[in-house]
PDB file of C-alpha atoms in Angstrom:
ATOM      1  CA  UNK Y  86       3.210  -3.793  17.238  1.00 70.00           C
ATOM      2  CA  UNK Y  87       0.709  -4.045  14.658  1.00 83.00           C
ATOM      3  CA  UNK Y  88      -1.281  -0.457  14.668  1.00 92.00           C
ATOM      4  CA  UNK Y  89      -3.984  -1.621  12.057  1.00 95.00           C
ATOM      5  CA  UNK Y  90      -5.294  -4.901  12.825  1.00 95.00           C
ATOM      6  CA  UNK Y  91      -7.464  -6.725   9.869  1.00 96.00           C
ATOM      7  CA  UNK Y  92      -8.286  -9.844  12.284  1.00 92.00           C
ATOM      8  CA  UNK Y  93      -9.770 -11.890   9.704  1.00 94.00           C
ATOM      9  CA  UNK Y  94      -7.680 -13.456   7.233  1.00 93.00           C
ATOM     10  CA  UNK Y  95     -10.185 -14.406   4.544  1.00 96.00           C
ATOM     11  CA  UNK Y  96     -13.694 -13.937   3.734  1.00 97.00           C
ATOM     12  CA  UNK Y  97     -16.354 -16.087   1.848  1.00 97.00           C
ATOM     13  CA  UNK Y  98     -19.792 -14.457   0.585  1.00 98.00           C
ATOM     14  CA  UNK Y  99     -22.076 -15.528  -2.144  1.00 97.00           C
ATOM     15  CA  UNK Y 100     -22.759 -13.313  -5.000  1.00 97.00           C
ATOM     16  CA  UNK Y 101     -25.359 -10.640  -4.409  1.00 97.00           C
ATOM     17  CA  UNK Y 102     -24.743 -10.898  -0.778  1.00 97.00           C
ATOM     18  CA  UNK Y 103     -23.195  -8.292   1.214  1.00 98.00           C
ATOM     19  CA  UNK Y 104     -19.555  -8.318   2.131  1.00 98.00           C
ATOM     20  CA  UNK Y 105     -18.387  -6.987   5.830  1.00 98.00           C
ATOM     21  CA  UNK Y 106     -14.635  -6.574   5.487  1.00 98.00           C
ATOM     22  CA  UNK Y 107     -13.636  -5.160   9.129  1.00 98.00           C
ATOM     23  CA  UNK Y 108     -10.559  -3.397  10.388  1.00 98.00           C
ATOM     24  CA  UNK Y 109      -9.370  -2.218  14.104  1.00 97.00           C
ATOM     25  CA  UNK Y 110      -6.499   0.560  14.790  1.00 97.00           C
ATOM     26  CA  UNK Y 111      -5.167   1.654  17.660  1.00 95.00           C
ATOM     27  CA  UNK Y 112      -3.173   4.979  16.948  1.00 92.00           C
ATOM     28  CA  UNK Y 113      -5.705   7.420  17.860  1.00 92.00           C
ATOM     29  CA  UNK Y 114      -3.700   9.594  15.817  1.00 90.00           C
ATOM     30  CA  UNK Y 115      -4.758   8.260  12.526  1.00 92.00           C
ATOM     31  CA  UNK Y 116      -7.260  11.132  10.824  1.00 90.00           C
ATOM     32  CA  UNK Y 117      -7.567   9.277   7.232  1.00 92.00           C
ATOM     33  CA  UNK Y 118      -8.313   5.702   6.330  1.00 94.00           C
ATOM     34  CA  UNK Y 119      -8.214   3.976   3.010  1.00 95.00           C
ATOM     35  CA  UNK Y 120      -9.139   0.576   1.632  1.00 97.00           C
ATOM     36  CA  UNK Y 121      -7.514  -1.041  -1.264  1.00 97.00           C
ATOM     37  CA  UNK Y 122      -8.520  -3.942  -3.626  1.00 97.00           C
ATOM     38  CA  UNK Y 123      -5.657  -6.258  -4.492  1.00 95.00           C
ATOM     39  CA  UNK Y 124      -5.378  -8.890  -7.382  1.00 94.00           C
ATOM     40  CA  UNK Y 125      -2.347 -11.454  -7.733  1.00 90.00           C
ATOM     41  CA  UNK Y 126       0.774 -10.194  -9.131  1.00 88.00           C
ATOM     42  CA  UNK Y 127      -1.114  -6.266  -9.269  1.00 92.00           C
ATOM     43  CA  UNK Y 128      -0.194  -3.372  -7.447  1.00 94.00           C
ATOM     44  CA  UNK Y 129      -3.239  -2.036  -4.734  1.00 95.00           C
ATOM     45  CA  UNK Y 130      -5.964  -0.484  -6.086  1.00 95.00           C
ATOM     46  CA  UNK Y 131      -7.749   2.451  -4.212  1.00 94.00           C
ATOM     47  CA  UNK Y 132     -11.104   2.006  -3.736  1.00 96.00           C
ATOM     48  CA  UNK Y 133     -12.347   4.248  -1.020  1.00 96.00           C
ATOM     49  CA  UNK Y 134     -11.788   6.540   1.632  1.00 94.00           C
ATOM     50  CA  UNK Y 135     -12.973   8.569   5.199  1.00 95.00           C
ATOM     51  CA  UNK Y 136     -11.988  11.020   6.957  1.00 92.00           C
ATOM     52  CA  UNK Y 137     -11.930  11.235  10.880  1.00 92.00           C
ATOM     53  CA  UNK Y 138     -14.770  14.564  10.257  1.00 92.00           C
ATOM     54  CA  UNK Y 139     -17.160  12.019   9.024  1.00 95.00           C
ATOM     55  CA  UNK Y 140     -18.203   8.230   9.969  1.00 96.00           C
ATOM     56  CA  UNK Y 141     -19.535   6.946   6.769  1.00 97.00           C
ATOM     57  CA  UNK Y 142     -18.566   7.408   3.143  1.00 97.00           C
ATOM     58  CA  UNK Y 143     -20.609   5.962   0.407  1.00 97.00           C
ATOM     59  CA  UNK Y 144     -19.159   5.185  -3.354  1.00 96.00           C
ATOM     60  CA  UNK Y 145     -21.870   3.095  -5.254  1.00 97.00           C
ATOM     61  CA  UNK Y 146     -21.343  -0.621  -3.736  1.00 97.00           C
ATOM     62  CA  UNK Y 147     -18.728   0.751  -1.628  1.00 98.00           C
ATOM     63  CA  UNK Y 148     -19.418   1.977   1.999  1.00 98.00           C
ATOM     64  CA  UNK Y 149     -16.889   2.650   4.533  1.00 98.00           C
ATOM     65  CA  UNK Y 150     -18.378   3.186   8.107  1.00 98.00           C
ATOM     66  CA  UNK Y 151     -15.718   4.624  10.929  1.00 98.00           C
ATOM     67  CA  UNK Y 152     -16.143   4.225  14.508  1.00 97.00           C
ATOM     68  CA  UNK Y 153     -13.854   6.780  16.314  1.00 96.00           C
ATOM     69  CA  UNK Y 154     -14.743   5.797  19.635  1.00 96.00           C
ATOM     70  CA  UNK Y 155     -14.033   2.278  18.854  1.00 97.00           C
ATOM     71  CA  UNK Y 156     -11.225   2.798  16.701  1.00 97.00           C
ATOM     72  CA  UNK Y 157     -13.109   0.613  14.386  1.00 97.00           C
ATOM     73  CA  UNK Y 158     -13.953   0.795  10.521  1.00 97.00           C
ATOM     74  CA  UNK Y 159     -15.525  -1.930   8.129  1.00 98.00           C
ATOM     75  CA  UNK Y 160     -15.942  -1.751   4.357  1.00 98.00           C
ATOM     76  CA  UNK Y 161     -19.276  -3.349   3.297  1.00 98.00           C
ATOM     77  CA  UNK Y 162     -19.548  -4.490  -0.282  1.00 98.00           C
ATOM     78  CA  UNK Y 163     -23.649  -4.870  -1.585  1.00 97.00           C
ATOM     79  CA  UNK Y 164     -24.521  -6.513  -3.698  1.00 98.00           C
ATOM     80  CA  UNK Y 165     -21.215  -8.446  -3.833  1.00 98.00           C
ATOM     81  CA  UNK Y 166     -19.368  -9.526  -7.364  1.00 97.00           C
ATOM     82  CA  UNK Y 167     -17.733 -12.304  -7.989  1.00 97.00           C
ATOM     83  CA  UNK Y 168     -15.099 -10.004  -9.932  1.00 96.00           C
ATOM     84  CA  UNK Y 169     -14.441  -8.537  -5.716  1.00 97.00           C
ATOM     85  CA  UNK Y 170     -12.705 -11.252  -5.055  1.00 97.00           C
ATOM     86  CA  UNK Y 171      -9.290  -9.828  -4.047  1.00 97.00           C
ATOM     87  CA  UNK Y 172      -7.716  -9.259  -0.893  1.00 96.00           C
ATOM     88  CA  UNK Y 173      -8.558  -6.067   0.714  1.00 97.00           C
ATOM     89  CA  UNK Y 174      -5.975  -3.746   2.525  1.00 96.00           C
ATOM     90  CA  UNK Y 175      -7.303  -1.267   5.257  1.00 96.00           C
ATOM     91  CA  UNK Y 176      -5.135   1.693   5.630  1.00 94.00           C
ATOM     92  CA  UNK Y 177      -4.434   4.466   7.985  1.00 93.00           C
ATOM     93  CA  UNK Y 178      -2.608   7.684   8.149  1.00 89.00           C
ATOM     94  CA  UNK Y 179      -2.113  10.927  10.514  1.00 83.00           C
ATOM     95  CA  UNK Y 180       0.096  12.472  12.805  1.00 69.00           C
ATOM     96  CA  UNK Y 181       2.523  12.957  11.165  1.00 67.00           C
ATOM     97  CA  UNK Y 182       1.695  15.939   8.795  1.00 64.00           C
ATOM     98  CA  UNK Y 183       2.609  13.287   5.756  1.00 66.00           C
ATOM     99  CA  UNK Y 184       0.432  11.096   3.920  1.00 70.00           C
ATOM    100  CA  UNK Y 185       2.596   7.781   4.823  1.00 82.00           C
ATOM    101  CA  UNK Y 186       0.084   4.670   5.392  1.00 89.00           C
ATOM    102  CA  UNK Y 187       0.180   2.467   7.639  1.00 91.00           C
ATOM    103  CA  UNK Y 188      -1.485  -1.167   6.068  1.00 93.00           C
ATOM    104  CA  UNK Y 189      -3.467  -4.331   7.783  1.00 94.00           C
ATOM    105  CA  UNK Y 190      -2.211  -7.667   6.176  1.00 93.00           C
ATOM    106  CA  UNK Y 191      -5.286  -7.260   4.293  1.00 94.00           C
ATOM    107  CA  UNK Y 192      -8.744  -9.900   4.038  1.00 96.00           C
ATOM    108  CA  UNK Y 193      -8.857 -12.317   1.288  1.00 96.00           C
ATOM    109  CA  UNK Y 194     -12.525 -12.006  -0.089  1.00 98.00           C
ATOM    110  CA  UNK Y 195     -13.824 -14.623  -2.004  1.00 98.00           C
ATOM    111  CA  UNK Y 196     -17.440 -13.928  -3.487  1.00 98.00           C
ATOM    112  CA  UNK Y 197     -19.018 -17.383  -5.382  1.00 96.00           C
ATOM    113  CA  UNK Y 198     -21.363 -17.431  -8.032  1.00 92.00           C
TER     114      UNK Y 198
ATOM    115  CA  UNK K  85      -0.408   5.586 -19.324  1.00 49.00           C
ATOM    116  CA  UNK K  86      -0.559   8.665 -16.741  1.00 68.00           C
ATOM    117  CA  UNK K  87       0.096   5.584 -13.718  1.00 91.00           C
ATOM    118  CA  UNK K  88       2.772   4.988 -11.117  1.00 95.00           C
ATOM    119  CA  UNK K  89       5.158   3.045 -13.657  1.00 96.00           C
ATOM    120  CA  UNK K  90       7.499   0.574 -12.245  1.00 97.00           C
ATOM    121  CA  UNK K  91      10.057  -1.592 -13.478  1.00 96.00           C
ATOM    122  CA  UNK K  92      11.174  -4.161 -13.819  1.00 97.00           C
ATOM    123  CA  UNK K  93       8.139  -5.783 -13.571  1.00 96.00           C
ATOM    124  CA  UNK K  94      10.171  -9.085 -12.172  1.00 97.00           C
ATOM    125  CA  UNK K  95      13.548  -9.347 -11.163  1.00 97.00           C
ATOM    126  CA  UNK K  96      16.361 -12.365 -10.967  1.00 98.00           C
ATOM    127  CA  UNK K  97      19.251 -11.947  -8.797  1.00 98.00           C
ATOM    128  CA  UNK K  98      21.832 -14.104  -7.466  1.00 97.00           C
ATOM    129  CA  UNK K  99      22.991 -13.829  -3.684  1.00 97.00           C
ATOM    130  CA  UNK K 100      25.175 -11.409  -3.613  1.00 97.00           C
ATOM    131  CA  UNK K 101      24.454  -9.394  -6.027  1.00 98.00           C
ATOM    132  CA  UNK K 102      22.538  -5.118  -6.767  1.00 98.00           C
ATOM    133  CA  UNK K 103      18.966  -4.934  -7.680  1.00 98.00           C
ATOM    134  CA  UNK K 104      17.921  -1.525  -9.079  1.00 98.00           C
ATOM    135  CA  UNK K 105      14.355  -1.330  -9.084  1.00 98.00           C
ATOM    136  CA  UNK K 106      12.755   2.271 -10.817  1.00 98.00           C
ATOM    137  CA  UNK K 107       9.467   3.975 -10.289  1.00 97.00           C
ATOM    138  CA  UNK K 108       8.253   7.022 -12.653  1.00 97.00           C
ATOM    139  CA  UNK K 109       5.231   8.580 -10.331  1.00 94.00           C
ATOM    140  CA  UNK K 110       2.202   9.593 -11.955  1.00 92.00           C
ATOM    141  CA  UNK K 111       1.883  12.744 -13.920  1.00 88.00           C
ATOM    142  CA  UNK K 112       1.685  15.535 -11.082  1.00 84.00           C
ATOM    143  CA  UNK K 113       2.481  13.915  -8.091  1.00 87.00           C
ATOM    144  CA  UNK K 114       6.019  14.800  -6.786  1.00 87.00           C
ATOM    145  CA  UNK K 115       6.061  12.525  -3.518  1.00 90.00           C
ATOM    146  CA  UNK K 116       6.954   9.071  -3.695  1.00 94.00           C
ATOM    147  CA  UNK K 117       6.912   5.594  -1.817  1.00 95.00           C
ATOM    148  CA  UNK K 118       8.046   2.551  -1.966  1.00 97.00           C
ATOM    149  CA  UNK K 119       6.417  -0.188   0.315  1.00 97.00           C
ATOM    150  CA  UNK K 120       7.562  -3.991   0.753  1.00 96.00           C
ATOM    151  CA  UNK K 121       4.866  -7.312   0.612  1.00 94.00           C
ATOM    152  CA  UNK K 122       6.965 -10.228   1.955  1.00 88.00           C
ATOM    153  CA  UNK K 123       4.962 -13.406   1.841  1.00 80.00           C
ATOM    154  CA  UNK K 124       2.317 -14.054   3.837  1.00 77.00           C
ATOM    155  CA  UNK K 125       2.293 -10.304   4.774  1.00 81.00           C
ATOM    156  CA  UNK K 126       0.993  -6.819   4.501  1.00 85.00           C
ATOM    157  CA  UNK K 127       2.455  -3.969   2.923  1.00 92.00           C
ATOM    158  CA  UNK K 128       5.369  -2.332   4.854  1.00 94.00           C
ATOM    159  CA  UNK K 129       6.256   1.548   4.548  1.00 93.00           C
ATOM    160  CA  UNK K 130      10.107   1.821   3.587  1.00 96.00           C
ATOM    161  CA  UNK K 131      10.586   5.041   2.607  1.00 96.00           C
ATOM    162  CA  UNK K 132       9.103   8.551   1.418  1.00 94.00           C
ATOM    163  CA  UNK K 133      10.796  10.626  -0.628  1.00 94.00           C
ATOM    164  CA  UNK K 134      10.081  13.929  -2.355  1.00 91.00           C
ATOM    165  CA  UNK K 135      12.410  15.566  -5.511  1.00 89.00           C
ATOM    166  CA  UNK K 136      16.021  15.109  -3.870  1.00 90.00           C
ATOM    167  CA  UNK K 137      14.946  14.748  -0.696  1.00 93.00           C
ATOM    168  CA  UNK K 138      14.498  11.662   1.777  1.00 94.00           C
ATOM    169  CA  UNK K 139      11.649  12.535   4.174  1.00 91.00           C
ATOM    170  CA  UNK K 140      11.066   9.711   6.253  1.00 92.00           C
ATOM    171  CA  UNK K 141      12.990   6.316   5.959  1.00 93.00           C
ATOM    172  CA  UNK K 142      12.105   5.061   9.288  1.00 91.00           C
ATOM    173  CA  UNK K 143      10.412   1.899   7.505  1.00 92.00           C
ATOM    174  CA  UNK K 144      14.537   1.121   5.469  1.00 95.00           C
ATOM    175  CA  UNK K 145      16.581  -1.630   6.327  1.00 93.00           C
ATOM    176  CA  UNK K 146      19.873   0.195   8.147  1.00 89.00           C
ATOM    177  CA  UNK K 147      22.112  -1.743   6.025  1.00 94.00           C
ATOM    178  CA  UNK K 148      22.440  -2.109   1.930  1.00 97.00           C
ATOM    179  CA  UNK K 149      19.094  -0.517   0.818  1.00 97.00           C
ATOM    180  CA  UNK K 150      19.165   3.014  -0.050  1.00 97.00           C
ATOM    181  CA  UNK K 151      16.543   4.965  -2.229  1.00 97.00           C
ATOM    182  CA  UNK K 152      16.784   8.304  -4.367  1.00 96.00           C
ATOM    183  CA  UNK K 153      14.463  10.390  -6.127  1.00 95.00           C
ATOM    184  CA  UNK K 154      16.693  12.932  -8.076  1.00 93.00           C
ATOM    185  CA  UNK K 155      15.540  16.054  -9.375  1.00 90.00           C
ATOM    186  CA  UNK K 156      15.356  14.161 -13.451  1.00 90.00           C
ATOM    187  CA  UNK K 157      14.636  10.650 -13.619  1.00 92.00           C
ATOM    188  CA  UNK K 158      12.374   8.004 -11.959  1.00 95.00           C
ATOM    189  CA  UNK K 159      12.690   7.374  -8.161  1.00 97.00           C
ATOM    190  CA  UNK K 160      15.512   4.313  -7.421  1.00 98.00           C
ATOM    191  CA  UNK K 161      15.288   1.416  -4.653  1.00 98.00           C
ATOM    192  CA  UNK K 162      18.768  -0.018  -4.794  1.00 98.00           C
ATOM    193  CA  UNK K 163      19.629  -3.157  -2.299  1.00 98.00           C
ATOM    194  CA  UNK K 164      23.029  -3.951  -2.218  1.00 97.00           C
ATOM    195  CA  UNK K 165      24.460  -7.650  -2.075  1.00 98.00           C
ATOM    196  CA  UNK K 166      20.892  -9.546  -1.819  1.00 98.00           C
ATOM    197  CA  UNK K 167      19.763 -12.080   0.290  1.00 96.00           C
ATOM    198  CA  UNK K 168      17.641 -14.557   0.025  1.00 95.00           C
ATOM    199  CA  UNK K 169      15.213 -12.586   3.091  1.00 94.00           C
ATOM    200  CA  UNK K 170      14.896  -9.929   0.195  1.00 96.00           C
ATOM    201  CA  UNK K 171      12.689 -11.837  -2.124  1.00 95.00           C
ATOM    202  CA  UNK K 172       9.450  -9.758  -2.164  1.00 96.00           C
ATOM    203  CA  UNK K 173       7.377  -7.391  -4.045  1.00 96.00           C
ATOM    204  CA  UNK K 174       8.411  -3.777  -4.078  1.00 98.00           C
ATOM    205  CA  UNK K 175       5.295  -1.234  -4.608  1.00 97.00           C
ATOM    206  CA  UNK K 176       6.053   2.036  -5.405  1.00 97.00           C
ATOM    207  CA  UNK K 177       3.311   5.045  -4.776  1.00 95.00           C
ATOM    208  CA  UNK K 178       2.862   8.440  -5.552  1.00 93.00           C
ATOM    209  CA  UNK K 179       0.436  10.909  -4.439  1.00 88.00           C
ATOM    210  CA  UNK K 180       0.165  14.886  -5.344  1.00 81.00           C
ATOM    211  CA  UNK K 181       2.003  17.682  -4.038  1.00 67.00           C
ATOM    212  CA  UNK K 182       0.439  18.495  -0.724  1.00 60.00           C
ATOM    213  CA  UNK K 183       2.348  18.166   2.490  1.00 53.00           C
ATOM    214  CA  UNK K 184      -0.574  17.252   4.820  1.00 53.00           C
ATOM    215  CA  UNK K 185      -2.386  13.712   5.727  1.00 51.00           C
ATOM    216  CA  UNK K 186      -5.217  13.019   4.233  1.00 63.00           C
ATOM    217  CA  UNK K 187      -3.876  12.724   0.478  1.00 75.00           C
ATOM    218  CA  UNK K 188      -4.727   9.300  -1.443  1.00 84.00           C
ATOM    219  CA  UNK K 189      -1.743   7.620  -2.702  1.00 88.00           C
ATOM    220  CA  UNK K 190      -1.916   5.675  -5.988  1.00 91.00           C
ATOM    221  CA  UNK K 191       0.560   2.488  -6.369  1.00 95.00           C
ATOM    222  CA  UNK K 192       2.150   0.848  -9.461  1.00 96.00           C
ATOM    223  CA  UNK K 193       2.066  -2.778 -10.271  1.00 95.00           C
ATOM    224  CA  UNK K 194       4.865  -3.886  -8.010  1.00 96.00           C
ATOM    225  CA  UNK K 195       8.501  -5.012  -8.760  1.00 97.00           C
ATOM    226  CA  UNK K 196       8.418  -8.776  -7.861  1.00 96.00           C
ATOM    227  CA  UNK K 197      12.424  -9.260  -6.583  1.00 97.00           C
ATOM    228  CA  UNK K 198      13.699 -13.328  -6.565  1.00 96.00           C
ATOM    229  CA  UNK K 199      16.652 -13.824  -4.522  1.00 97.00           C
ATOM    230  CA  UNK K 200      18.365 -17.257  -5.778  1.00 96.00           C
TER     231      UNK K 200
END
């Protein structure tokens, strides 16, 4: 049973465009969620995080928005690069007094000149 | 290079054979984990592990995969007579020394295991 659900496989945005990379969870138990930039044959990359306390966190193009109440957060990208193309990992932890994640298959994004 | 160091960085075995694959965590951190990327998939917890102690290995195969992190050295993932099924990458991760949720953890480059 997958607990963080990334329901779209892959992505395609033109450069300067923004990016909407969304991700769904279901363990309402989850307090801290991550998203991580991947590149082929590279380990993930953290790019940015929230906390359950807040619902948006903002790191230059980087915003992640959470929707507790939906169990819902999306990472939006603006203006997007081609160098973001990657896959993108949402992540989740909580509730268990540990910082274990728990990882979506991730969204390939593909940004185009 | 203060970074989650892994190695090796790629990985040949035969059927039947040990793989040993190492992970230094990054200067500070004393909690590690190693996660698993089969094809096609995401990344899947295996095990946590602080200085001589395994904390949660819920995410381990129950047979011929075992992990260590002793109190010198890097942390170990060993897997015991390999399978073909065992062909992934292997991240490692650390993260600092706080024993709550909410910490980031930081990953190597991955360990990329081929089964032949």
């Amino acid at each position: 049973d997958q607990q963080v659900k990334q329901n779209s496989p892959s992505l395609s945005v033109q450069e300067g465009r923004i990016s909407i990379l969304n991700c769904d969870y279901t363990n309402s138990m989850f307090d801290y969620f991550l998203w991580y930039k991947k590149y082929p044959a590279e380990g993930p990359t953290f790019l940015i995080s929230i906390s359950s306390i807040k619902d948006k966190n903002e790191d230059g193009r980087f915003t992640v928005f959470l929707n507790k109440s939906a169990k819902h957060l999306s990472l939006h990208i603006v203006p997007s690069q081609p160098g973001d193309s990657a896959v993108y990992f949402c992540a989740a932890s909580g509730g268990s007094g540990y910082s274990t994640l728990t990882f979506g298959k991730g969204t390939m994004l593909l940004v185009s000149p | 290079n203060a970074g989650v160091m892994q190695n090796p960085r790629h990985l040949v075995r035969r059927r039947g054979q040990e793989a040993r694959l190492r992970c230094s965590p990054m200067k500070g951190h004393s909690h590690v984990y190693w996660y698993r990327q089969l094809p096609e998939e995401g990344l899947k917890f295996m095990v946590y592990l602080q200085k001589e102690n395994i904390i949660d290995e819920s995410g381990m195969p129950k047979e011929r995969f075992s992990a260590e992190f002793p109190k010198e050295g890097p942390s170990i993932l060993r897997i015991q007579q390999v399978v073909r099924g065992d062909s992934a990458a292997y991240f490692c991760a650390s993260s600092p020394n706080l024993e709550s949720s909410g910490n980031t953890i930081y990953f190597g480059e991955g360990s990329w295991l081929t089964v032949v």
